[in-house]
């Protein structure tokens, strides 16, 4: 079934003329990314030779996607906007609130009971405002989007950083906060800084143990977790064309781990095959007719260095399987070097658990390649040495692989099949023994591996690999095992080797499903009621944030000076806290509890300057708020990397933090702060970070003349009576400055809709 076919027809009908006009304005060939961007300029935004990495541009995305954890806050905000219906096709996907503990059926039953209030809210608000609703168990948002909504040449935004997965089907798909989604659903233009472009040329062809996952693991090692910030990564070359559509999706999915705005591939036969296999032949036929507009111009591929800001070339024929980690997704180790690296770093080599699936690697192809290894356990007289779990990406994939006998194979070797949901990938894993905080190793085919990410244990070392490699390592139980060269001892004492993985790009008998889990909205939602109980602990209606008072901010206290990596997981943890994603007051009790305090190397332990007593970060901030005192948070490099969760911006705003001052920001988090009326500032001189003292009182000066490109001044009043004046920068444009003055972007939307 092809959703929103009339919308797609309009996009394709208008695209050639828009691209031709842009090519004329620029006077040069265009990359694929540029074609899609220019084709989605807002009607009020004229095409121009926008400066990459600097010019803010307004766009009109084709659709919005939200997962249940972020949809709560996004839709609570949308309810304030005053619109009777969303302006673009939008969907909600219930995938985050299901805890992986026992097995799929039992875990889903528990989730439906524990989160019934939230599911009912999301179903009713979707029904009222014309939003498609995917029920718990339907699947992970990004897999469901790829199967049903993604289309070549389209543009979508989603309230999850891994929205970028849809780039595997030729879209520009970008992760955003709920406030951005609210803008687009309200029919307003969506703003993005015109991205830089990184071109990655893939030559050769994958074979043997190497998989599409290894491409992005290699790229992450090259670019690091912030190397893609502010850029679109565009893959091309013969190697790209030789890969499956879902393999391309895997690569784009993990582009979030290098900070990229998004990643994409040009339209080709693999995308056409996937569209047809998922019931969207009509879209493939339309795409075929304008295929030249869904690829970069030939001159770009012939001389990419002239059109991209950076070009990287990877020969797939020479690429080796990789494992990335622990604790960061960009620590890339070729498999042949892992035994040596583990010994040098003291990483436990015994693998406790291997986990495959997630939004990154849960396609039919992924599971078919993994099952080709699982079959060898019995065939070769082996035993599974590690616990092993499978998380299907969608009910369509799960049903199809069950029909084709794959789940039976996994069951025979003792694997556990979890629900079609995020589960361990986002910390929703009730892992037995994790509370003991023992040092241990796991391997998974997910995308992130920050400390505490999977099971809440800071000593769990998680390594990221392809599903087939994870399966082989779970069979061996040894991090240093290399299936390409090493043998295993079977039940007869014989030395045997695992055969290379094999699989099918698409199910030979086609996809099948009995109930995909989709609920269409009412044609007229005006009579639908959305009820939020006043005493609910899970949901809370929002009150508008107060506007700026019109003066410089003086007398601020330092709440915390965060040291080192401070991701959105550190600022607003997931796991058990997901249950409060619709209740701003309750979830604010996790604000910055994972950040390391520079002054004592502890988490959730900061000094209250009013009392001199050390205590939890949220409680300390609430004390400042009760006293009417604003605060400032200071951070390190790439502050706010990771998830798109706007709670990491809304919680400080709600509790009275006035500014975040860091060495550098991750893109989505910086935008989220701006949307919520916060000051997002960076040190002009990064060494000024060292001048911030624990007992400082801080003034932010220059706000009465706040203007784009004009630095602000921060005055540090130290406890010993001395002072330091430092310069800080910002990236606010005039519109974003208005968000700050109004108290939040939503305050402006509300006024516009009302008028």
Coordinates of N, CA, C and O in Angstrom, one line a residue, residues 112 137 227 266 287 333 362 432 517 559 588 667 676 683:
X112 N 1.6 -2.6 27.2 CA 0.2 -2.1 27.0 C -0.5 -1.8 28.3 O -1.4 -1.0 28.4
X137 N 4.0 -2.6 19.1 CA 4.2 -3.9 18.4 C 4.2 -3.8 16.9 O 4.6 -4.7 16.2
X227 N 32.5 14.9 13.2 CA 33.0 15.2 11.9 C 32.0 15.5 10.8 O 32.3 16.2 9.8
X266 N 21.7 8.0 -4.1 CA 20.9 8.3 -5.3 C 20.0 7.1 -5.6 O 20.2 6.0 -5.3
X287 N 9.3 7.4 -10.1 CA 10.7 7.8 -9.9 C 11.5 7.5 -11.1 O 12.5 8.2 -11.4
X333 N 37.6 -0.3 15.2 CA 38.7 -1.3 15.2 C 38.4 -2.4 14.2 O 37.4 -3.1 14.2
X362 N 17.6 -4.4 11.0 CA 16.5 -5.3 11.2 C 15.7 -5.7 9.9 O 14.6 -6.1 10.0
X432 N 19.0 -8.8 33.6 CA 19.2 -9.4 34.9 C 20.7 -9.2 35.3 O 21.6 -9.5 34.5
X517 N -0.5 -3.1 12.2 CA -0.6 -2.3 13.4 C -0.9 -0.8 13.1 O -0.7 0.0 14.0
X559 N 25.4 26.3 37.6 CA 24.8 25.1 38.1 C 25.8 23.9 38.0 O 26.0 23.2 39.0
X588 N 11.9 16.3 34.5 CA 13.0 17.2 34.9 C 13.8 16.8 36.1 O 14.9 17.3 36.3
X667 N 24.3 19.7 16.5 CA 23.4 20.5 15.7 C 22.0 20.5 16.3 O 21.4 21.5 16.5
X676 N 13.3 26.6 22.4 CA 12.7 26.8 23.7 C 13.1 28.1 24.4 O 12.8 28.3 25.6
X683 N 32.2 29.5 23.6 CA 33.4 30.3 24.0 C 34.1 30.8 22.7 O 34.3 30.0 21.8

